[in-house]
Amino acid sequence: MEGVSKKHPFVFMFYLVFLTPLVCSQLYYNFYDLTCPNLTRIVRYNVWSAMANDTRIAASLLRLHFHDCFVIGCDASVLLDDTNTLTGEKNALPNKNSIRGFDVIDKIKSDLENACPSTVSCADILTLAAREAVYLSKGPFWAVPLGRRDGTTASESEANNLPSPFEPLENITAKFISKGLEKKDVAVLSGAHTFGFAQCFTFKTRLFDFGGSGKSDPTLDTSLLQNLQKTCPNQADSDTNLAPLDPVTTNTFDNTYYKNLVTNVGLLQSDQALLGDNTTSSLVTNYSKWPILFFRDFAVSIEKMGRIGVLTGQQGQIRRNCRAVN
Ligand code: HEM
Ligand SMILES: *[C@@H]1O[C@H](CO)[C@@H](O)[C@H](O)[C@H]1NC(C)=O
Ligand SMILES: *[C@@H]1O[C@H](CO)[C@@H](O)[C@H](O)[C@H]1NC(C)=O
Ligand SMILES: *[C@@H]1O[C@H](CO)[C@@H](O)[C@H](O)[C@H]1NC(C)=O
Ligand SMILES: *[C@@H]1O[C@H](CO)[C@@H](O)[C@H](O)[C@H]1NC(C)=O
């Protein structure tokens, strides 16, 4: 009897130390280890092969994860197509003719349905594909907690409320805070603009008539300005032309984004604004000097983003087709 009661504190400690964090976060690093052991390999191979055809797809996949998580949580709502009874998010302004990568997600899903049917959620696929996309672009690697489930709803109005390049940093920060993130995360996650492209209309206001001044944005580097004015002539039909978010190392996930901000070579007004704010400018300077610091902080922030509003346990479902509710 005495022996049993002496064990109690240890049993209690075991629960406290090992089980509490798991129960609280509700996601698990080894969630599919037994049920889908080839998961990482399948995702990595597909992202790699998509990148071999189209380098930009890496950036597009990372952005898809962001647009998923910021709209009713990381529940793959961004992947749902419109139906008679459901309005998806694909036609929301920040998404329409802009987000891409759906075919890659479909291919991963179909490979996974062959390897381990009805097991891996589309929300987890998006999260893992984003990690692989960054890693295969020479960026950081981080462990991805898994076990998200797929939602059965979407919100076009929330998607319309995604951070916009035309709003001030204060407004963008407020949106991050409303998702449980912090101002620091704005500076860190904006580092994703170290690869990929933006359409002219998302930064054209800086080129010709900045704030109604009739002139360009005075903070914009002059040689970048000249290049951008060639890519985006002052007429409406140039609105969908593309410019690289990082003109220096366009396809590489590195800290050049921050080096660009320091030399006024940020593309979006919302990017360059990070240098005009005391809190974020000191982060920008630090990341521009120490790539490892950026990589470490990015891994922390993106994992945090990947936990926004997740469905777990018996909530939601495992979609068979990422584009439609079962
Ligand atoms: C902080 C607020 C943010 C704003 C205002 C913003 C805005 C934008 C805009 C306007 C574009 C260009 C879209 C187009 O022209 O079609 C873009 C592209 C992109 N964004 Fe953001 N973004 C933000 C945060 C993020 C975050 C948090 C991530 C990911 C962690 C991200 C990843 C990307 C990537 C990778 C691209 C390039 C996509 C491609 O080439 O397909 N952005 N963003
Ligand atoms: C290759 O990339 C292009 C876009 O750049 C896309 O339209 C096409 O479907 C891709 N092909 C394959 C086989 O993935
Ligand atoms: C920023 O937020 C304020 C307060 O919510 C709002 O009144 C304003 O219109 C927003 N600015 C932009 C450019 O979205
Ligand atoms: C921000 O920094 C500038 C100059 O570095 C300083 O003049 C200003 O008072 C600072 N503002 C805040 C809110 O700390
Ligand atoms: C940036 O680095 C400096 C010097 O190491 C440090 O004092 C400062 O706190 C850092 N800034 C931020 C916001 O982390």
Coordinates of C-alpha atoms in Angstrom, one line a residue, residues 94-302:
P94 CA -7.4 39.4 -52.1
N95 CA -7.7 35.9 -53.6
K96 CA -9.3 36.3 -57.0
N97 CA -6.8 35.9 -59.9
S98 CA -4.2 35.9 -57.2
I99 CA -3.9 32.8 -55.1
R100 CA -2.6 29.7 -56.8
G101 CA -1.4 26.2 -56.1
F102 CA -4.7 24.4 -56.0
D103 CA -3.6 21.8 -58.5
V104 CA -0.5 20.9 -56.4
I105 CA -2.7 20.4 -53.3
D106 CA -5.1 18.3 -55.3
K107 CA -2.2 16.1 -56.5
I108 CA -0.8 15.7 -53.0
K109 CA -4.3 14.8 -51.8
S110 CA -4.8 12.2 -54.5
D111 CA -1.4 10.6 -53.7
L112 CA -2.3 10.6 -50.0
E113 CA -5.8 9.1 -50.6
N114 CA -4.0 6.2 -52.4
A115 CA -1.4 5.8 -49.7
C116 CA -3.6 6.3 -46.6
P117 CA -7.3 6.9 -47.5
S118 CA -9.4 9.4 -45.5
T119 CA -6.6 10.0 -43.1
V120 CA -4.7 13.3 -43.8
S121 CA -6.6 16.6 -43.6
C122 CA -6.3 19.2 -46.4
A123 CA -5.5 21.7 -43.6
D124 CA -2.5 19.6 -42.6
I125 CA -1.5 19.3 -46.3
L126 CA -1.5 23.1 -46.7
T127 CA 0.7 23.4 -43.6
L128 CA 3.2 20.8 -44.6
A129 CA 3.3 22.0 -48.2
A130 CA 4.2 25.5 -46.9
R131 CA 7.0 24.1 -44.8
E132 CA 8.4 22.1 -47.7
A133 CA 8.1 25.1 -50.1
V134 CA 10.2 27.3 -47.7
Y135 CA 12.7 24.5 -47.0
L136 CA 13.2 23.6 -50.7
S137 CA 13.7 27.4 -51.4
K138 CA 16.7 27.3 -49.1
G139 CA 14.8 28.6 -46.1
P140 CA 14.5 27.3 -42.6
F141 CA 13.1 23.9 -41.7
W142 CA 10.7 23.5 -38.7
A143 CA 8.8 20.6 -37.2
V144 CA 5.1 20.9 -38.0
P145 CA 2.5 20.0 -35.4
L146 CA -0.3 18.0 -37.0
G147 CA -3.9 16.8 -36.5
R148 CA -5.8 19.7 -37.9
R149 CA -9.2 18.8 -39.3
D150 CA -11.0 20.3 -42.3
G151 CA -13.8 22.8 -41.9
T152 CA -17.2 22.5 -43.5
T153 CA -17.7 26.3 -44.0
A154 CA -16.0 29.2 -45.7
S155 CA -16.2 32.9 -45.3
E156 CA -15.9 35.2 -48.3
S157 CA -16.4 38.3 -46.1
E158 CA -13.5 37.3 -43.8
A159 CA -11.3 36.6 -46.8
N160 CA -12.2 40.2 -48.0
N161 CA -10.8 41.4 -44.7
L162 CA -7.4 39.8 -45.1
P163 CA -4.5 42.3 -44.6
S164 CA -4.2 44.7 -47.5
P165 CA -1.1 46.4 -48.9
F166 CA -3.0 49.7 -48.9
E167 CA -3.7 49.9 -45.2
P168 CA -1.3 51.3 -42.5
L169 CA 0.8 49.1 -40.3
E170 CA -1.5 49.8 -37.4
N171 CA -4.4 48.3 -39.2
I172 CA -2.4 45.2 -40.3
T173 CA -1.1 44.8 -36.8
A174 CA -4.7 45.0 -35.4
K175 CA -5.7 42.2 -37.8
F176 CA -2.7 40.0 -36.6
I177 CA -3.6 40.7 -33.0
S178 CA -7.2 39.7 -33.6
K179 CA -5.8 36.3 -34.7
G180 CA -3.8 35.9 -31.5
L181 CA -0.6 37.0 -33.1
E182 CA 1.6 40.0 -32.2
K183 CA 3.1 43.0 -33.9
K184 CA 6.4 41.1 -34.0
D185 CA 4.8 38.4 -36.1
V186 CA 3.8 41.1 -38.7
A187 CA 7.5 41.9 -39.1
V188 CA 8.6 38.3 -39.1
L189 CA 5.9 36.8 -41.4
S190 CA 6.2 39.6 -43.9
G191 CA 9.6 38.1 -44.5
A192 CA 7.7 35.6 -46.6
H193 CA 7.8 38.4 -49.2
T194 CA 11.4 37.3 -49.8
F195 CA 10.1 35.2 -52.7
G196 CA 7.2 35.3 -55.2
F197 CA 5.5 38.0 -57.2
A198 CA 3.0 40.8 -56.9
Q199 CA 0.7 42.3 -59.6
C200 CA 1.3 46.0 -60.5
F201 CA -2.0 47.2 -59.0
T202 CA -0.9 46.1 -55.5
F203 CA 1.9 48.8 -55.5
K204 CA 1.2 51.1 -58.5
T205 CA 0.0 53.9 -56.2
R206 CA 3.6 54.3 -55.2
L207 CA 4.9 54.8 -58.8
F208 CA 3.0 57.8 -60.3
D209 CA 0.7 59.6 -58.0
F210 CA 1.6 58.8 -54.4
G211 CA -1.1 60.0 -52.0
G212 CA -2.4 62.4 -54.7
S213 CA 1.0 64.2 -54.9
G214 CA 1.4 63.7 -58.6
K215 CA 4.8 62.2 -57.8
S216 CA 6.2 58.8 -56.9
D217 CA 6.7 57.6 -53.3
P218 CA 9.8 59.5 -52.1
T219 CA 10.9 56.6 -50.0
L220 CA 11.2 54.3 -53.1
D221 CA 14.7 53.6 -54.3
T222 CA 15.1 55.5 -57.7
S223 CA 16.5 52.7 -59.8
L224 CA 13.8 50.3 -58.5
L225 CA 11.3 53.0 -59.4
Q226 CA 12.5 53.2 -62.9
N227 CA 12.3 49.4 -63.3
L228 CA 8.9 49.2 -61.9
Q229 CA 7.6 52.0 -64.1
K230 CA 8.7 49.9 -67.1
T231 CA 7.0 46.8 -65.7
C232 CA 3.9 48.8 -64.8
P233 CA 3.3 51.6 -67.2
N234 CA 0.7 54.2 -66.1
Q235 CA -2.3 52.6 -67.8
A236 CA -4.9 50.2 -66.5
D237 CA -3.8 47.3 -68.8
S238 CA -0.6 46.9 -66.8
D239 CA -2.5 46.1 -63.6
T240 CA -1.9 42.4 -63.7
N241 CA 1.8 42.5 -64.8
L242 CA 4.1 40.9 -62.3
A243 CA 7.1 42.2 -60.4
P244 CA 9.2 40.2 -58.0
L245 CA 8.6 40.9 -54.3
D246 CA 12.4 40.5 -53.8
P247 CA 14.2 41.7 -57.0
V248 CA 17.6 40.6 -55.7
T249 CA 17.1 36.9 -54.9
T250 CA 13.7 36.4 -56.3
N251 CA 13.3 32.6 -55.8
T252 CA 15.3 32.1 -52.6
F253 CA 13.9 32.2 -49.1
D254 CA 16.5 34.3 -47.3
N255 CA 16.8 37.6 -45.4
T256 CA 17.3 39.7 -48.5
Y257 CA 13.7 41.0 -48.0
Y258 CA 15.0 42.8 -44.9
K259 CA 18.2 44.0 -46.6
N260 CA 15.9 45.5 -49.4
L261 CA 13.8 47.3 -46.8
V262 CA 16.9 48.9 -45.3
T263 CA 17.9 50.2 -48.8
N264 CA 14.3 51.3 -49.6
V265 CA 13.8 48.4 -52.1
G266 CA 10.6 47.1 -50.5
L267 CA 7.9 46.5 -53.1
L268 CA 4.6 46.9 -51.3
Q269 CA 3.9 50.0 -49.2
S270 CA 3.0 47.7 -46.3
D271 CA 6.5 46.1 -46.6
Q272 CA 8.4 49.4 -46.6
A273 CA 6.2 50.6 -43.7
L274 CA 8.0 48.1 -41.4
L275 CA 11.1 50.4 -41.6
G276 CA 9.1 53.5 -40.7
D277 CA 7.9 52.2 -37.3
N278 CA 10.2 52.1 -34.3
T279 CA 9.3 48.7 -33.0
T280 CA 9.4 46.9 -36.3
S281 CA 12.4 48.8 -37.8
S282 CA 14.7 47.4 -35.2
L283 CA 13.6 43.9 -36.1
V284 CA 14.1 44.7 -39.8
T285 CA 17.6 45.9 -39.1
N286 CA 18.4 42.8 -37.0
Y287 CA 17.0 40.4 -39.6
S288 CA 18.9 42.2 -42.4
K289 CA 22.1 41.5 -40.5
W290 CA 21.5 38.0 -39.1
P291 CA 19.8 35.6 -41.4
I292 CA 19.8 32.9 -38.7
L293 CA 17.9 35.1 -36.4
F294 CA 15.2 35.6 -39.1
F295 CA 15.0 31.9 -39.8
R296 CA 14.6 31.1 -36.1
D297 CA 11.9 33.7 -35.6
F298 CA 10.1 32.8 -38.8
A299 CA 9.9 29.1 -37.7
V300 CA 8.3 30.2 -34.4
S301 CA 5.9 32.7 -36.0
I302 CA 4.7 30.4 -38.8

